[in-house]
Amino acid sequence: MDVVLLPLVNGLTQAAVLFMIAAGLTLIYGVLHVINFAHGSFVMLGSYLTMFFFVGKFETVTGLFLFIFVSSIIIALIGWAMEVFVLRKMYKADEFYMVLATYAILLMIEGGVEKYWGSSPLSLPLPASLNTTISILGISVPLFSILICVIGLAVMFLLWYMMNHTNLGKIIRAAAADQTMTNSLGVNVPALFTVVFIIGIFLAAFAGGLLAPTVALLPNMGVNIVIQAFVVVVVGGLGNINGALIAAVLIGVLDSFLGFYVPVLTGITFYIVMAIILMIRPQGLLGKA
């Protein structure tokens, strides 16, 4: 039973983090049409900032989640500055320049983190009460992995509720469908862009904080993360949050099972799944043709 349950839990844990990152990326692309290469650097920054606040200061369960939240707020404010002072001036420019600008920001954040924390791997130890296992069907499963899955479900529900049962969500969906019409109805589109960008960056930083205790922290980790998140977004269908959810679960679970049974395929599952899905549905699982 452990040969099924353990890879399944690991896969769902990976899927929960991937979904939060990809959902932010999808929101930003769906409304602002920005391919945000800097997204991965905000995930990385969320991990580092959580470690900075947490280690040696208030190393309890409450402290961990408090600092993940505080770090996410701070990084969302950095995202606000990026949208207002950089991206807003480039919305009418060619998308190529936008890609270059976000990639430059990724390199700047990566360089700043390397300058301050160095290039050696760092770690964030879990509080003792979280660094344990629970028994499910007689199998010991890491408690923190279960917690990440639960938080991922909560974030998914909150996003679903916001998009379907709040005025903000309805405006975001309208702007994603037709910005010209939304603007003509009196919606402050620049302010909406800023709000969407802040939400997207907050999700990235929050995922980074949750990821921190499970990986070695490196300044260049954002590049690999943003590539994986883009794969999820493309497989799910550009701009579709439900598609990102399905793709994150599909890729996360498959990657975990293949890594468990065929270790040589670890790390390339993402591209295998993307190639197969795009051959069958070039627009992604829930994308529009």
Short mmCIF file of C-alpha atoms in Angstrom, two decimals:
data_model
loop_
_atom_site.label_atom_id
_atom_site.label_comp_id
_atom_site.label_asym_id
_atom_site.label_seq_id
_atom_site.Cartn_x
_atom_site.Cartn_y
_atom_site.Cartn_z
CA MET A 1 0.00 0.00 0.00
CA ASP A 2 2.90 2.37 0.75
CA VAL A 3 4.09 2.11 -2.87
CA VAL A 4 0.83 3.79 -3.90
CA LEU A 5 -0.01 6.08 -0.99
CA LEU A 6 3.40 7.75 -0.58
CA PRO A 7 3.85 8.78 -4.25
CA LEU A 8 0.20 9.86 -4.31
CA VAL A 9 0.64 12.15 -1.27
CA ASN A 10 3.93 13.49 -2.66
CA GLY A 11 2.26 14.11 -6.02
CA LEU A 12 -0.72 15.92 -4.49
CA THR A 13 1.65 18.02 -2.36
CA GLN A 14 3.60 19.00 -5.47
CA ALA A 15 0.31 19.67 -7.28
CA ALA A 16 -0.94 21.96 -4.49
CA VAL A 17 2.17 24.16 -4.67
CA LEU A 18 2.20 24.09 -8.48
CA PHE A 19 -1.46 25.11 -8.59
CA MET A 20 -0.91 28.16 -6.37
CA ILE A 21 2.03 29.30 -8.52
CA ALA A 22 0.28 28.57 -11.82
CA ALA A 23 -3.01 30.14 -10.69
CA GLY A 24 -1.20 33.45 -10.08
CA LEU A 25 0.53 33.19 -13.44
CA THR A 26 -2.78 32.34 -15.13
CA LEU A 27 -4.61 35.27 -13.53
CA ILE A 28 -1.90 37.70 -14.65
CA TYR A 29 -1.80 36.34 -18.20
CA GLY A 30 -5.59 36.02 -18.47
CA VAL A 31 -6.26 39.67 -17.58
CA LEU A 32 -3.04 41.61 -18.25
CA HIS A 33 -1.75 39.37 -21.10
CA VAL A 34 1.69 39.55 -19.50
CA ILE A 35 4.02 36.54 -19.75
CA ASN A 36 5.60 37.15 -16.37
CA PHE A 37 9.01 35.49 -16.33
CA ALA A 38 9.70 37.15 -12.96
CA HIS A 39 6.98 34.98 -11.36
CA GLY A 40 9.45 32.28 -10.32
CA SER A 41 11.69 34.83 -8.64
CA PHE A 42 8.78 35.89 -6.41
CA VAL A 43 8.32 32.23 -5.41
CA MET A 44 12.04 32.08 -4.58
CA LEU A 45 11.84 35.37 -2.69
CA GLY A 46 8.90 34.01 -0.68
CA SER A 47 11.05 31.08 0.42
CA TYR A 48 14.04 33.22 1.36
CA LEU A 49 12.06 35.92 3.16
CA THR A 50 10.15 33.32 5.20
CA MET A 51 13.48 31.74 6.18
CA PHE A 52 14.90 35.20 7.05
CA PHE A 53 12.02 36.00 9.41
CA PHE A 54 11.62 32.50 10.84
CA VAL A 55 15.06 31.01 11.53
CA GLY A 56 16.47 31.94 14.92
CA LYS A 57 13.55 34.16 15.86
CA PHE A 58 10.13 32.61 16.46
CA GLU A 59 10.50 28.97 15.41
CA THR A 60 7.01 27.71 16.18
CA VAL A 61 4.13 26.56 14.00
CA THR A 62 2.39 29.90 14.54
CA GLY A 63 5.61 31.72 13.65
CA LEU A 64 6.05 29.73 10.45
CA PHE A 65 2.61 30.50 9.06
CA LEU A 66 2.68 34.08 10.34
CA PHE A 67 5.97 34.73 8.56
CA ILE A 68 4.79 33.00 5.37
CA PHE A 69 1.82 35.40 5.36
CA VAL A 70 3.89 38.49 6.27
CA SER A 71 6.50 37.63 3.61
CA SER A 72 3.75 37.19 1.02
CA ILE A 73 2.31 40.61 1.86
CA ILE A 74 5.73 42.28 1.56
CA ILE A 75 6.44 40.56 -1.77
CA ALA A 76 2.96 41.45 -3.06
CA LEU A 77 3.87 45.10 -2.37
CA ILE A 78 7.04 44.62 -4.43
CA GLY A 79 4.76 43.21 -7.14
CA TRP A 80 2.60 46.33 -6.84
CA ALA A 81 5.66 48.53 -7.46
CA MET A 82 6.68 46.37 -10.42
CA GLU A 83 3.25 46.66 -12.04
CA VAL A 84 2.87 50.40 -11.44
CA PHE A 85 6.40 51.58 -12.26
CA VAL A 86 7.46 49.08 -14.95
CA LEU A 87 4.69 47.03 -16.56
CA ARG A 88 2.05 49.78 -16.71
CA LYS A 89 4.31 51.80 -18.99
CA MET A 90 4.70 48.87 -21.38
CA TYR A 91 1.17 47.53 -21.94
CA LYS A 92 0.99 49.09 -25.39
CA ALA A 93 4.46 47.91 -26.36
CA ASP A 94 5.25 44.69 -28.19
CA GLU A 95 4.96 41.58 -25.98
CA PHE A 96 8.62 40.85 -26.70
CA TYR A 97 9.68 43.90 -24.65
CA MET A 98 7.40 42.80 -21.79
CA VAL A 99 9.08 39.38 -21.76
CA LEU A 100 12.50 41.04 -21.69
CA ALA A 101 11.44 43.37 -18.86
CA THR A 102 10.09 40.56 -16.66
CA TYR A 103 13.15 38.43 -17.37
CA ALA A 104 15.38 41.36 -16.40
CA ILE A 105 13.45 41.70 -13.13
CA LEU A 106 13.94 37.96 -12.50
CA LEU A 107 17.70 38.39 -12.95
CA MET A 108 17.76 41.47 -10.69
CA ILE A 109 15.89 39.70 -7.87
CA GLU A 110 18.06 36.61 -8.29
CA GLY A 111 21.21 38.74 -8.17
CA GLY A 112 19.99 40.64 -5.10
CA VAL A 113 19.22 37.41 -3.22
CA GLU A 114 22.62 35.94 -4.16
CA LYS A 115 24.37 39.12 -3.01
CA TYR A 116 22.62 39.11 0.38
CA TRP A 117 22.30 35.40 1.20
CA GLY A 118 25.06 33.95 -1.00
CA SER A 119 24.88 31.14 -3.54
CA SER A 120 25.22 28.21 -1.10
CA PRO A 121 22.09 26.12 -0.43
CA LEU A 122 20.14 27.19 2.66
CA SER A 123 17.36 25.43 4.51
CA LEU A 124 14.37 26.22 6.66
CA PRO A 125 13.85 23.57 9.38
CA LEU A 126 10.30 22.66 10.28
CA PRO A 127 9.11 23.18 13.87
CA ALA A 128 9.34 19.90 15.80
CA SER A 129 5.55 19.52 16.04
CA LEU A 130 5.27 19.70 12.21
CA ASN A 131 8.33 17.58 11.48
CA THR A 132 6.52 14.33 12.14
CA THR A 133 4.30 11.79 10.43
CA ILE A 134 0.72 10.63 10.78
CA SER A 135 -0.64 7.18 10.07
CA ILE A 136 -3.00 6.74 7.10
CA LEU A 137 -4.10 3.16 6.41
CA GLY A 138 -1.13 2.02 8.46
CA ILE A 139 1.36 4.05 6.36
CA SER A 140 3.38 6.89 7.90
CA VAL A 141 2.84 10.06 5.88
CA PRO A 142 4.61 13.43 6.52
CA LEU A 143 2.24 15.75 8.40
CA PHE A 144 3.51 18.86 6.58
CA SER A 145 2.68 17.28 3.20
CA ILE A 146 -0.91 16.69 4.31
CA LEU A 147 -1.04 20.28 5.56
CA ILE A 148 0.14 21.65 2.20
CA CYS A 149 -2.57 19.61 0.43
CA VAL A 150 -5.23 21.02 2.78
CA ILE A 151 -3.96 24.59 2.27
CA GLY A 152 -3.94 24.00 -1.50
CA LEU A 153 -7.61 22.94 -1.34
CA ALA A 154 -8.44 26.02 0.76
CA VAL A 155 -6.71 28.33 -1.73
CA MET A 156 -8.53 26.62 -4.60
CA PHE A 157 -11.88 27.15 -2.84
CA LEU A 158 -11.12 30.81 -2.05
CA LEU A 159 -10.14 31.47 -5.68
CA TRP A 160 -13.26 29.71 -6.93
CA TYR A 161 -15.43 31.73 -4.51
CA MET A 162 -13.73 35.01 -5.44
CA MET A 163 -14.08 34.40 -9.19
CA ASN A 164 -17.69 33.20 -9.07
CA HIS A 165 -19.35 34.90 -6.10
CA THR A 166 -17.76 38.33 -5.69
CA ASN A 167 -18.00 41.50 -7.76
CA LEU A 168 -14.20 41.55 -8.08
CA GLY A 169 -14.22 38.06 -9.58
CA LYS A 170 -16.98 38.96 -12.04
CA ILE A 171 -15.06 42.09 -13.12
CA ILE A 172 -11.85 40.06 -13.52
CA ARG A 173 -13.65 37.50 -15.69
CA ALA A 174 -15.23 40.30 -17.74
CA ALA A 175 -11.86 42.00 -18.23
CA ALA A 176 -10.27 38.71 -19.26
CA ALA A 177 -13.02 38.22 -21.86
CA ASP A 178 -13.22 41.79 -23.24
CA GLN A 179 -11.13 44.64 -21.84
CA THR A 180 -12.60 47.26 -24.18
CA MET A 181 -16.16 46.49 -23.10
CA THR A 182 -15.13 46.39 -19.42
CA ASN A 183 -13.50 49.81 -19.76
CA SER A 184 -16.58 51.24 -21.46
CA LEU A 185 -18.71 50.09 -18.50
CA GLY A 186 -16.74 52.40 -16.21
CA VAL A 187 -14.36 49.91 -14.63
CA ASN A 188 -10.99 51.41 -13.66
CA VAL A 189 -8.94 48.99 -15.74
CA PRO A 190 -5.45 50.19 -14.58
CA ALA A 191 -6.50 49.70 -10.93
CA LEU A 192 -7.94 46.28 -11.81
CA PHE A 193 -4.65 45.30 -13.46
CA THR A 194 -2.79 46.28 -10.28
CA VAL A 195 -5.14 44.27 -8.05
CA VAL A 196 -4.86 41.17 -10.27
CA PHE A 197 -1.07 41.46 -10.38
CA ILE A 198 -0.88 41.77 -6.57
CA ILE A 199 -3.10 38.69 -6.12
CA GLY A 200 -0.93 36.72 -8.55
CA ILE A 201 2.32 37.70 -6.83
CA PHE A 202 0.84 37.02 -3.38
CA LEU A 203 -0.04 33.46 -4.49
CA ALA A 204 3.50 32.95 -5.84
CA ALA A 205 5.13 34.20 -2.63
CA PHE A 206 2.73 32.18 -0.44
CA ALA A 207 3.58 29.02 -2.39
CA GLY A 208 7.27 29.85 -1.99
CA GLY A 209 6.88 30.12 1.78
CA LEU A 210 5.16 26.72 1.94
CA LEU A 211 7.83 25.24 -0.33
CA ALA A 212 10.74 26.54 1.78
CA PRO A 213 10.87 23.73 4.41
CA THR A 214 10.79 21.03 1.70
CA VAL A 215 13.63 22.12 -0.63
CA ALA A 216 17.18 23.49 -0.59
CA LEU A 217 16.96 27.26 -1.09
CA LEU A 218 19.06 28.54 -3.99
CA PRO A 219 19.00 31.94 -5.72
CA ASN A 220 18.39 30.34 -9.15
CA MET A 221 15.53 28.08 -8.04
CA GLY A 222 13.01 30.53 -9.51
CA VAL A 223 13.99 29.73 -13.11
CA ASN A 224 13.12 26.05 -12.83
CA ILE A 225 9.93 26.87 -10.92
CA VAL A 226 8.66 29.35 -13.49
CA ILE A 227 9.32 26.88 -16.33
CA GLN A 228 7.30 24.19 -14.52
CA ALA A 229 4.52 26.70 -13.80
CA PHE A 230 4.41 27.75 -17.47
CA VAL A 231 4.09 24.08 -18.46
CA VAL A 232 1.10 23.75 -16.11
CA VAL A 233 -0.47 26.94 -17.50
CA VAL A 234 0.01 25.82 -21.12
CA VAL A 235 -1.25 22.27 -20.49
CA GLY A 236 -4.29 23.61 -18.62
CA GLY A 237 -5.09 26.17 -21.32
CA LEU A 238 -3.78 29.75 -21.26
CA GLY A 239 -5.70 31.95 -18.84
CA ASN A 240 -7.91 29.15 -17.47
CA ILE A 241 -7.66 28.62 -13.68
CA ASN A 242 -9.69 25.39 -13.73
CA GLY A 243 -7.39 24.07 -16.43
CA ALA A 244 -4.35 25.02 -14.31
CA LEU A 245 -5.83 23.02 -11.41
CA ILE A 246 -6.39 19.89 -13.53
CA ALA A 247 -2.95 20.21 -15.13
CA ALA A 248 -1.21 20.71 -11.76
CA VAL A 249 -2.82 17.57 -10.31
CA LEU A 250 -2.18 15.53 -13.47
CA ILE A 251 1.47 16.56 -13.80
CA GLY A 252 2.22 16.56 -10.06
CA VAL A 253 0.87 13.04 -9.48
CA LEU A 254 2.38 11.60 -12.68
CA ASP A 255 5.78 13.16 -11.89
CA SER A 256 5.69 11.67 -8.41
CA PHE A 257 4.72 8.17 -9.57
CA LEU A 258 7.25 8.16 -12.44
CA GLY A 259 9.95 9.49 -10.11
CA PHE A 260 9.10 6.70 -7.65
CA TYR A 261 9.01 3.82 -10.14
CA VAL A 262 11.24 5.14 -12.96
CA PRO A 263 13.72 7.54 -11.30
CA VAL A 264 15.52 8.19 -14.60
CA LEU A 265 12.43 10.15 -15.74
CA THR A 266 12.52 12.53 -12.76
CA GLY A 267 12.39 16.11 -13.95
CA ILE A 268 11.26 15.43 -17.51
CA THR A 269 7.71 14.27 -16.77
CA PHE A 270 6.49 17.85 -17.21
CA TYR A 271 7.71 18.00 -20.80
CA ILE A 272 6.47 14.50 -21.67
CA VAL A 273 2.96 15.37 -20.44
CA MET A 274 3.03 18.74 -22.22
CA ALA A 275 4.11 17.15 -25.51
CA ILE A 276 1.36 14.49 -25.35
CA ILE A 277 -1.42 16.89 -24.32
CA LEU A 278 -0.51 19.52 -26.91
CA MET A 279 -0.40 16.89 -29.68
CA ILE A 280 -3.98 15.93 -28.78
CA ARG A 281 -5.29 19.40 -27.80
CA PRO A 282 -2.99 22.24 -29.00
CA GLN A 283 -5.07 24.75 -27.02
CA GLY A 284 -4.54 22.86 -23.72
CA LEU A 285 -7.00 20.84 -21.65
CA LEU A 286 -9.56 23.63 -21.10
CA GLY A 287 -8.22 26.27 -23.48
CA LYS A 288 -10.23 27.82 -26.28
CA ALA A 289 -9.39 26.82 -29.83
#
